[in-house]
XYZ file of C-alpha atoms in Angstrom:
538
model
C -25.254 -6.950 37.176
C -21.485 -7.153 37.004
C -19.388 -4.087 36.341
C -15.759 -3.211 35.726
C -15.126 0.360 36.964
C -16.774 2.528 34.274
C -17.982 -0.474 32.256
C -21.416 -1.920 32.931
C -21.681 -5.509 31.789
C -24.690 -6.641 29.770
C -26.895 -8.946 31.887
C -26.410 -12.566 30.811
C -30.149 -13.154 30.412
C -30.383 -10.156 28.040
C -27.817 -11.504 25.565
C -30.095 -14.090 23.971
C -32.834 -11.456 23.649
C -30.422 -9.066 21.932
C -29.430 -11.829 19.527
C -33.101 -12.547 18.785
C -33.889 -8.852 18.185
C -30.981 -8.502 15.771
C -32.039 -11.624 13.874
C -35.687 -10.512 13.698
C -34.641 -7.087 12.435
C -32.534 -8.709 9.735
C -35.422 -10.968 8.718
C -37.601 -7.881 8.253
C -35.651 -7.268 5.038
C -34.819 -3.603 5.468
C -31.081 -4.142 4.986
C -31.805 -5.270 1.404
C -31.939 -1.584 0.452
C -28.533 -0.242 -0.585
C -29.756 3.268 0.240
C -30.497 2.162 3.809
C -27.027 0.643 4.147
C -25.398 3.803 2.771
C -27.245 5.952 5.292
C -26.150 3.711 8.174
C -22.492 3.793 7.063
C -22.659 7.595 6.899
C -24.139 7.636 10.390
C -21.203 5.556 11.600
C -18.787 8.157 10.235
C -20.669 10.945 12.014
C -20.672 8.959 15.242
C -16.897 9.434 15.082
C -16.941 13.044 13.920
C -19.482 14.284 16.455
C -17.804 12.593 19.419
C -14.078 12.902 18.726
C -13.266 14.658 21.982
C -15.148 12.148 24.130
C -13.616 9.226 22.280
C -10.113 10.701 22.619
C -10.600 11.085 26.360
C -11.807 7.487 26.626
C -8.882 6.152 24.590
C -6.431 8.145 26.684
C -7.948 6.728 29.883
C -7.838 3.151 28.589
C -4.527 3.101 26.729
C -2.488 6.053 27.995
C -1.654 6.661 24.353
C -0.146 9.841 22.853
C -2.684 11.889 20.855
C -0.727 11.562 17.599
C -0.899 7.765 17.711
C -4.624 7.885 18.430
C -5.321 10.312 15.583
C -3.140 8.410 13.107
C -4.020 4.821 13.900
C -7.498 4.872 15.375
C -9.269 7.931 13.996
C -7.370 8.233 10.715
C -7.561 4.553 9.824
C -11.228 4.289 10.835
C -12.300 7.311 8.810
C -10.393 5.969 5.797
C -11.919 2.492 6.108
C -15.477 3.776 6.517
C -15.175 6.267 3.644
C -13.659 3.631 1.341
C -16.545 1.293 2.117
C -19.140 4.060 1.697
C -17.747 5.077 -1.701
C -17.425 1.575 -3.134
C -19.852 -0.931 -1.618
C -22.639 -0.307 -4.161
C -20.216 -1.398 -6.873
C -19.202 -4.451 -4.839
C -22.886 -5.376 -4.374
C -23.622 -5.643 -8.101
C -24.280 -9.074 -9.623
C -21.104 -10.419 -11.211
C -20.971 -12.196 -14.541
C -18.781 -15.274 -14.798
C -16.298 -16.140 -17.543
C -17.994 -16.586 -20.925
C -19.122 -20.108 -21.758
C -20.621 -20.985 -25.148
C -22.597 -23.798 -23.564
C -24.148 -21.847 -20.703
C -24.211 -18.175 -21.695
C -27.911 -18.314 -22.779
C -28.765 -19.130 -19.150
C -27.278 -15.847 -17.897
C -25.138 -17.344 -15.100
C -24.128 -14.826 -12.455
C -23.100 -14.437 -8.836
C -24.920 -12.017 -6.547
C -23.555 -10.993 -3.115
C -26.316 -11.360 -0.539
C -26.312 -10.719 3.235
C -25.405 -13.687 5.417
C -27.563 -12.720 8.375
C -26.429 -11.803 11.884
C -22.708 -11.265 12.529
C -20.788 -11.278 15.820
C -17.762 -8.924 15.904
C -15.174 -9.492 18.666
C -12.338 -6.944 18.393
C -9.267 -6.621 20.679
C -8.246 -3.800 22.994
C -5.338 -2.281 21.058
C -7.296 -0.230 18.462
C -10.807 0.019 19.892
C -12.160 2.210 17.080
C -10.412 0.908 13.959
C -10.913 -2.765 14.785
C -14.539 -2.270 15.886
C -16.071 0.344 13.612
C -14.129 -0.562 10.475
C -15.467 -4.152 10.439
C -18.901 -2.864 11.492
C -18.974 -0.650 8.375
C -18.223 -3.721 6.252
C -20.975 -5.729 7.950
C -23.458 -2.911 7.334
C -22.352 -2.655 3.692
C -22.940 -6.383 3.230
C -26.506 -5.971 4.564
C -26.072 -7.945 7.775
C -27.221 -7.284 11.309
C -24.450 -7.133 13.919
C -23.647 -7.541 17.566
C -20.396 -5.875 18.615
C -18.575 -7.230 21.667
C -15.762 -4.748 22.429
C -12.916 -5.594 24.779
C -13.539 -5.369 28.507
C -9.921 -4.191 28.843
C -10.892 -0.784 27.405
C -13.808 0.021 29.743
C -14.125 3.737 28.995
C -14.169 3.276 25.215
C -16.402 0.189 25.315
C -18.928 1.988 27.526
C -18.956 4.975 25.196
C -19.538 2.782 22.135
C -22.442 1.099 23.930
C -23.941 4.553 24.509
C -23.354 5.984 21.019
C -24.092 3.128 18.615
C -27.853 2.905 19.381
C -28.087 6.698 19.065
C -26.565 6.798 15.583
C -27.469 3.418 14.061
C -30.645 1.370 13.747
C -31.049 0.159 17.335
C -32.781 -3.073 16.322
C -30.163 -4.178 13.786
C -26.935 -3.121 15.499
C -26.160 -3.855 19.147
C -23.314 -3.712 21.667
C -22.770 -6.351 24.353
C -20.234 -5.580 27.083
C -18.714 -8.050 29.495
C -15.998 -10.580 30.193
C -15.578 -14.342 30.002
C -19.145 -15.202 31.063
C -20.691 -12.864 28.509
C -18.354 -14.117 25.759
C -19.270 -17.691 26.637
C -22.976 -16.914 26.366
C -22.500 -15.195 23.010
C -20.631 -18.205 21.643
C -23.445 -20.562 22.630
C -25.731 -18.812 20.140
C -26.011 -19.439 16.413
C -24.457 -16.722 14.272
C -24.180 -16.446 10.511
C -20.556 -15.264 10.750
C -18.079 -14.480 13.533
C -15.101 -12.132 13.291
C -12.530 -12.473 16.065
C -9.289 -10.474 16.282
C -6.903 -11.506 19.040
C -4.643 -14.412 19.984
C -4.451 -18.030 18.941
C -5.550 -19.481 22.283
C -8.879 -17.659 22.247
C -9.112 -18.097 18.480
C -9.246 -21.865 18.959
C -12.052 -21.451 21.499
C -13.994 -19.290 19.032
C -13.493 -21.747 16.178
C -14.551 -24.705 18.337
C -17.733 -22.962 19.486
C -18.574 -21.873 15.934
C -18.096 -25.417 14.623
C -21.069 -26.614 16.685
C -23.321 -24.479 14.480
C -21.182 -24.751 11.316
C -20.733 -20.991 11.530
C -18.079 -19.482 9.243
C -15.349 -17.636 11.132
C -12.770 -14.989 10.302
C -9.769 -15.110 12.633
C -6.894 -12.622 12.774
C -4.456 -13.943 15.354
C -1.175 -12.075 15.010
C 2.019 -13.950 15.776
C 5.758 -13.319 15.736
C 6.490 -11.171 12.700
C 10.133 -11.397 11.568
C 12.312 -8.662 10.077
C 15.191 -9.618 7.775
C 17.953 -7.040 7.404
C 20.191 -6.717 4.350
C 23.633 -5.378 5.402
C 23.602 -2.989 2.401
C 20.473 -1.246 3.665
C 20.121 2.472 4.404
C 20.684 2.321 8.166
C 19.115 5.663 9.074
C 15.866 4.823 7.293
C 15.852 1.239 8.556
C 16.400 1.987 12.224
C 13.936 4.881 12.278
C 11.118 2.881 10.664
C 11.926 -0.275 12.576
C 11.886 1.350 16.025
C 8.746 3.304 15.175
C 6.949 0.117 14.154
C 8.089 -1.759 17.264
C 7.448 0.949 19.866
C 4.250 2.617 18.555
C 1.250 1.878 20.799
C 3.805 0.331 23.185
C 4.278 -2.534 20.736
C 0.654 -3.633 21.112
C -0.036 -4.067 17.393
C -0.662 -7.391 15.695
C 1.542 -6.434 12.716
C 4.440 -5.134 14.830
C 7.909 -6.410 13.928
C 8.507 -8.963 16.683
C 12.165 -9.851 16.145
C 15.042 -8.982 13.815
C 17.198 -11.470 11.919
C 20.562 -9.938 11.053
C 23.857 -11.374 9.753
C 26.048 -11.933 12.792
C 28.927 -9.911 11.346
C 26.567 -6.942 10.875
C 24.916 -7.054 14.293
C 27.295 -4.548 15.933
C 26.717 -2.012 13.150
C 22.939 -2.405 13.319
C 22.806 -2.205 17.119
C 24.935 0.960 17.174
C 22.599 2.567 14.632
C 19.523 1.463 16.615
C 20.948 2.982 19.793
C 21.601 6.294 18.043
C 18.060 6.443 16.728
C 16.675 5.321 20.114
C 18.256 8.319 21.827
C 16.775 10.626 19.181
C 13.338 9.190 19.938
C 13.733 9.556 23.723
C 16.365 12.250 24.439
C 15.307 12.597 28.101
C 14.891 8.873 28.681
C 11.971 6.704 27.678
C 10.418 6.739 31.143
C 10.113 10.560 30.906
C 8.774 10.663 27.352
C 5.279 11.832 26.483
C 5.573 9.927 23.180
C 5.095 6.538 24.803
C 1.903 4.528 25.276
C 1.149 2.427 28.335
C 0.575 -1.330 28.462
C -3.109 -2.237 28.654
C -2.988 -3.785 32.152
C -0.669 -4.571 35.059
C -0.943 -8.280 34.230
C 0.309 -7.707 30.677
C 3.061 -5.400 31.924
C 4.192 -8.067 34.406
C 4.221 -10.699 31.640
C 6.435 -8.553 29.393
C 8.750 -7.666 32.300
C 9.161 -11.372 33.050
C 10.125 -12.089 29.436
C 12.765 -9.337 29.563
C 14.059 -10.422 32.980
C 14.549 -14.000 31.766
C 16.254 -13.204 28.457
C 19.677 -14.708 27.722
C 20.401 -11.782 25.418
C 22.053 -8.479 26.288
C 19.910 -5.403 26.884
C 21.496 -2.478 25.025
C 18.717 0.112 25.450
C 15.793 0.461 27.838
C 14.912 -2.455 30.107
C 13.157 -0.421 32.813
C 9.684 -1.425 33.955
C 7.096 -0.049 36.366
C 4.282 -2.566 36.472
C 2.050 -0.449 38.713
C 2.176 2.378 36.139
C 1.797 -0.099 33.246
C 5.082 1.242 31.899
C 7.568 -0.866 29.943
C 10.415 1.213 28.562
C 11.166 0.601 24.872
C 13.870 -2.053 24.967
C 16.441 -3.413 22.508
C 18.057 -6.785 23.230
C 20.950 -8.192 21.171
C 22.380 -11.732 20.849
C 18.992 -13.328 21.457
C 19.081 -17.132 20.930
C 16.299 -19.085 19.258
C 15.164 -20.670 22.534
C 15.058 -17.377 24.459
C 12.159 -16.218 26.631
C 11.616 -13.375 24.146
C 11.147 -15.926 21.345
C 8.677 -18.167 23.164
C 5.537 -16.217 22.250
C 4.340 -12.980 20.676
C 5.708 -10.219 22.912
C 2.971 -7.627 22.282
C 5.064 -4.989 23.960
C 7.872 -2.486 23.186
C 10.747 -4.975 23.175
C 12.889 -5.643 20.082
C 15.018 -8.822 20.110
C 17.968 -8.996 17.684
C 18.710 -12.575 16.566
C 22.066 -13.060 14.800
C 22.189 -15.544 11.888
C 24.928 -16.570 9.425
C 23.176 -15.297 6.289
C 19.834 -14.870 4.530
C 19.511 -18.630 4.003
C 19.636 -19.223 7.754
C 17.170 -16.361 8.244
C 14.753 -18.050 5.835
C 15.191 -21.402 7.570
C 14.554 -19.710 10.932
C 11.252 -18.246 9.701
C 10.152 -21.453 7.988
C 10.711 -23.472 11.178
C 8.049 -21.409 12.953
C 4.349 -20.646 12.529
C 3.417 -18.570 9.487
C 3.350 -14.954 10.701
C 0.916 -12.176 9.916
C 3.674 -10.164 8.202
C 7.216 -10.761 6.979
C 9.335 -7.609 6.776
C 12.483 -7.093 4.712
C 14.740 -4.052 4.712
C 16.797 -4.027 1.535
C 17.587 -1.816 -1.455
C 19.947 -4.262 -3.148
C 18.531 -5.676 -6.423
C 20.418 -8.927 -5.890
C 18.925 -9.333 -2.436
C 15.510 -8.386 -3.768
C 15.723 -10.916 -6.616
C 14.028 -8.659 -9.181
C 10.903 -9.692 -11.012
C 9.643 -12.331 -8.585
C 6.082 -11.969 -7.390
C 5.379 -11.908 -3.681
C 4.077 -15.418 -3.142
C 3.011 -14.842 0.425
C 0.864 -11.832 -0.431
C -0.757 -12.870 -3.681
C -4.098 -11.519 -2.445
C -2.598 -8.198 -1.426
C -1.849 -6.633 -4.809
C -3.609 -6.383 -8.155
C -1.834 -7.311 -11.416
C -0.816 -3.689 -12.009
C 0.971 -3.592 -8.665
C 3.390 -6.508 -8.925
C 6.609 -5.560 -7.249
C 10.116 -6.967 -7.015
C 10.402 -9.370 -4.138
C 13.101 -10.634 -1.838
C 14.066 -14.321 -1.782
C 12.692 -14.180 1.760
C 9.195 -13.577 0.423
C 9.478 -16.313 -2.197
C 10.602 -18.819 0.413
C 8.165 -18.050 3.246
C 4.434 -17.642 3.826
C 2.675 -14.805 5.618
C -0.445 -12.682 5.464
C 1.525 -9.722 4.102
C 5.003 -9.037 2.760
C 6.358 -5.525 3.336
C 9.624 -3.968 2.187
C 11.400 -1.060 3.893
C 8.658 -0.094 6.340
C 6.531 -1.506 9.142
C 2.902 -1.638 10.397
C 1.488 0.427 7.513
C -0.304 -2.257 5.479
C -3.551 -2.448 7.556
C -4.181 1.250 6.944
C -3.937 1.104 3.147
C -7.424 1.295 1.543
C -8.137 -1.738 -0.604
C -5.655 -4.081 1.033
C -7.153 -6.924 3.055
C -6.014 -7.681 6.584
C -5.550 -11.348 7.348
C -3.138 -14.123 8.179
C -2.407 -17.641 7.033
C -2.498 -20.794 9.122
C -1.721 -20.051 12.790
C -1.824 -16.283 12.179
C -5.471 -16.584 11.123
C -7.703 -17.088 8.125
C -10.136 -14.935 6.197
C -9.901 -11.200 5.614
C -11.384 -7.956 6.833
C -11.214 -4.361 5.588
C -12.610 -2.993 2.348
C -13.930 -5.172 -0.442
C -12.457 -8.327 1.043
C -14.452 -7.749 4.231
C -17.624 -7.071 2.223
C -17.132 -10.421 0.468
C -16.303 -12.129 3.769
C -19.622 -11.032 5.271
C -21.629 -11.782 2.101
C -22.995 -15.011 0.669
C -22.125 -15.417 -3.009
C -25.417 -16.672 -4.416
C -25.359 -18.405 -7.800
C -28.215 -17.936 -10.275
C -29.190 -19.400 -13.673
C -32.218 -18.688 -15.854
C -32.533 -21.280 -18.595
C -34.845 -20.424 -21.561
C -37.003 -23.231 -22.909
C -35.590 -23.068 -26.444
C -32.214 -24.340 -25.198
C -33.596 -27.891 -25.245
C -34.458 -27.549 -28.934
C -30.892 -26.911 -30.103
C -29.075 -29.767 -28.494
C -29.672 -30.026 -24.747
C -32.609 -32.435 -24.881
C -30.345 -35.519 -24.953
C -30.207 -35.344 -21.147
C -33.815 -36.555 -20.802
C -34.795 -40.262 -20.800
C -35.034 -42.413 -22.743
C -31.321 -41.864 -23.307
C -30.045 -41.836 -26.885
C -26.556 -41.996 -28.343
C -25.147 -38.882 -26.676
C -21.525 -38.965 -27.812
C -22.172 -36.997 -30.991
C -24.088 -34.371 -29.017
C -22.070 -34.050 -25.822
C -18.934 -32.191 -26.838
C -15.880 -32.407 -24.638
C -14.136 -29.142 -23.848
C -11.146 -28.302 -26.007
C -7.904 -29.147 -24.255
C -4.763 -27.028 -24.421
C -2.111 -28.146 -26.931
C -0.413 -31.360 -25.913
C 3.074 -30.494 -24.611
C 5.619 -30.892 -27.415
C 3.136 -30.464 -30.310
C 3.217 -27.708 -32.910
C 1.487 -24.542 -31.775
C 0.657 -23.624 -35.393
C -1.291 -26.858 -35.921
C -3.118 -26.366 -32.652
C -4.018 -22.780 -33.631
C -5.442 -23.896 -37.005
C -7.610 -26.475 -35.274
C -8.790 -23.867 -32.782
C -9.940 -21.555 -35.607
C -12.220 -24.281 -36.916
C -13.760 -24.700 -33.471
C -14.386 -20.946 -33.159
C -16.163 -20.839 -36.536
C -18.543 -23.584 -35.401
C -19.135 -21.824 -32.083
C -19.855 -18.523 -33.861
C -22.511 -20.245 -35.975
C -24.070 -21.764 -32.847
C -24.097 -18.364 -31.138
C -25.715 -16.667 -34.126
C -28.439 -19.299 -34.295
C -29.065 -18.877 -30.555
C -29.639 -15.146 -31.018
C -32.012 -15.768 -33.940
C -33.975 -18.314 -31.941
C -34.247 -15.876 -29.020
C -35.545 -13.121 -31.288
C -37.966 -15.427 -33.067
C -39.322 -16.575 -29.706
C -39.818 -12.984 -28.635
C -41.545 -12.187 -31.977
C -43.895 -15.148 -31.575
C -44.857 -14.000 -28.080
C -45.591 -10.480 -29.381
C -47.786 -11.868 -32.169
C -49.723 -14.071 -29.728
C -50.407 -11.054 -27.500
C -51.618 -9.050 -30.520
């Protein structure tokens, strides 16, 4: 039995048995009950509430993170996600009617969300509660069984979850597997009904390849290099404060962190001076002495980030210190970073902010478009001209309902990303109701809230066709075939471009009158059929 300090790995030969137990428990049918699901989601919330102190200690040991960041981004976000799911999933689980169709409405067409089966959840190390228990709540709400494989890089938290989950949740339906590469490999050999993986693109490709062998649907959230575009007319105090907070929180180990800044070259000096002023407000006694700074997850990751900073062609204007043995990378600002710099080669996932000078917003857009679609595009601007009022955010069409359309920058119209955020950073994953997900290389599919419920559900179609339908015009489909053209009506097309709308409207009224008569006769036939059945019973 392998172990990693406080983390005991699940024996390899037990993993297939755990998978089988979860699948058998799902097949028993007890997750079909919405009341059962609701009770399990509530239990998940109390797992958090009853064990906050132990979980905080574990998170501190694993991440070296300040308490405020843990309470805000792990506990706060997890409670919000679980409560939102608890309050709303019964509504999400209702059968959904489709758009009205005169031809098919007697058949009662509808879509019913049903559980997929057994789901594998593979979260990362950076938010061990939010990215584990939030998706688990969605899986429970959808009626699935689950196996959670937390990160081996957070041994204290992963061990505690393995202890607590079977105490609070149904121990046959919901399981925890701990381990490293060998255990992950074994899990991916098995057939799942859905896999959620949150992490990097390299491992994401491995997950997708393994899932393809079983035709298993996959949700991938893979991060990437999230750009920030700065408008020179912006409020500098607000911009620098929110930008540095988003880059340095959790030591920059957040998938939606701003990864680099694109700024007009003639405004770079002004922005850098403002960033330096705000930096010294954040860390008045020096970053290395601050108790408001998280640690990097491992020495290997700290060494990787240090190497990127050491090899930069840009100029370090704040920070730059590193102590790999203590997993400490000082928050760092680097200006004049070229496109081919070491800091631009890959997602940094650390507290380093490169400033990339460009001629103007058009070059900034071209810079973003030449690279992989990111998880988020950020814009700091209050100028209506820069914002290009009235345009809808193309890259985040799934993020907002019709009542929440907002003015959008030309940057958003001209790029693609999972989210588009103006004048703030890293907040979107914590907003109830907004999905979390990327596009292309930054991932596909969504998790959190209703979108996660739908991701982990199968949308089952149903029709119930009464026998009288054949009597009023649907019998032509049976052999021997007759002249069907007079019976098989083609759908009405929209007005031909360039024709009079008034003439088209008059024609449409005639069609609606005919359809109303057909509908009325359908109702009469239904009632007469019911009356005949009642008489026959009498």
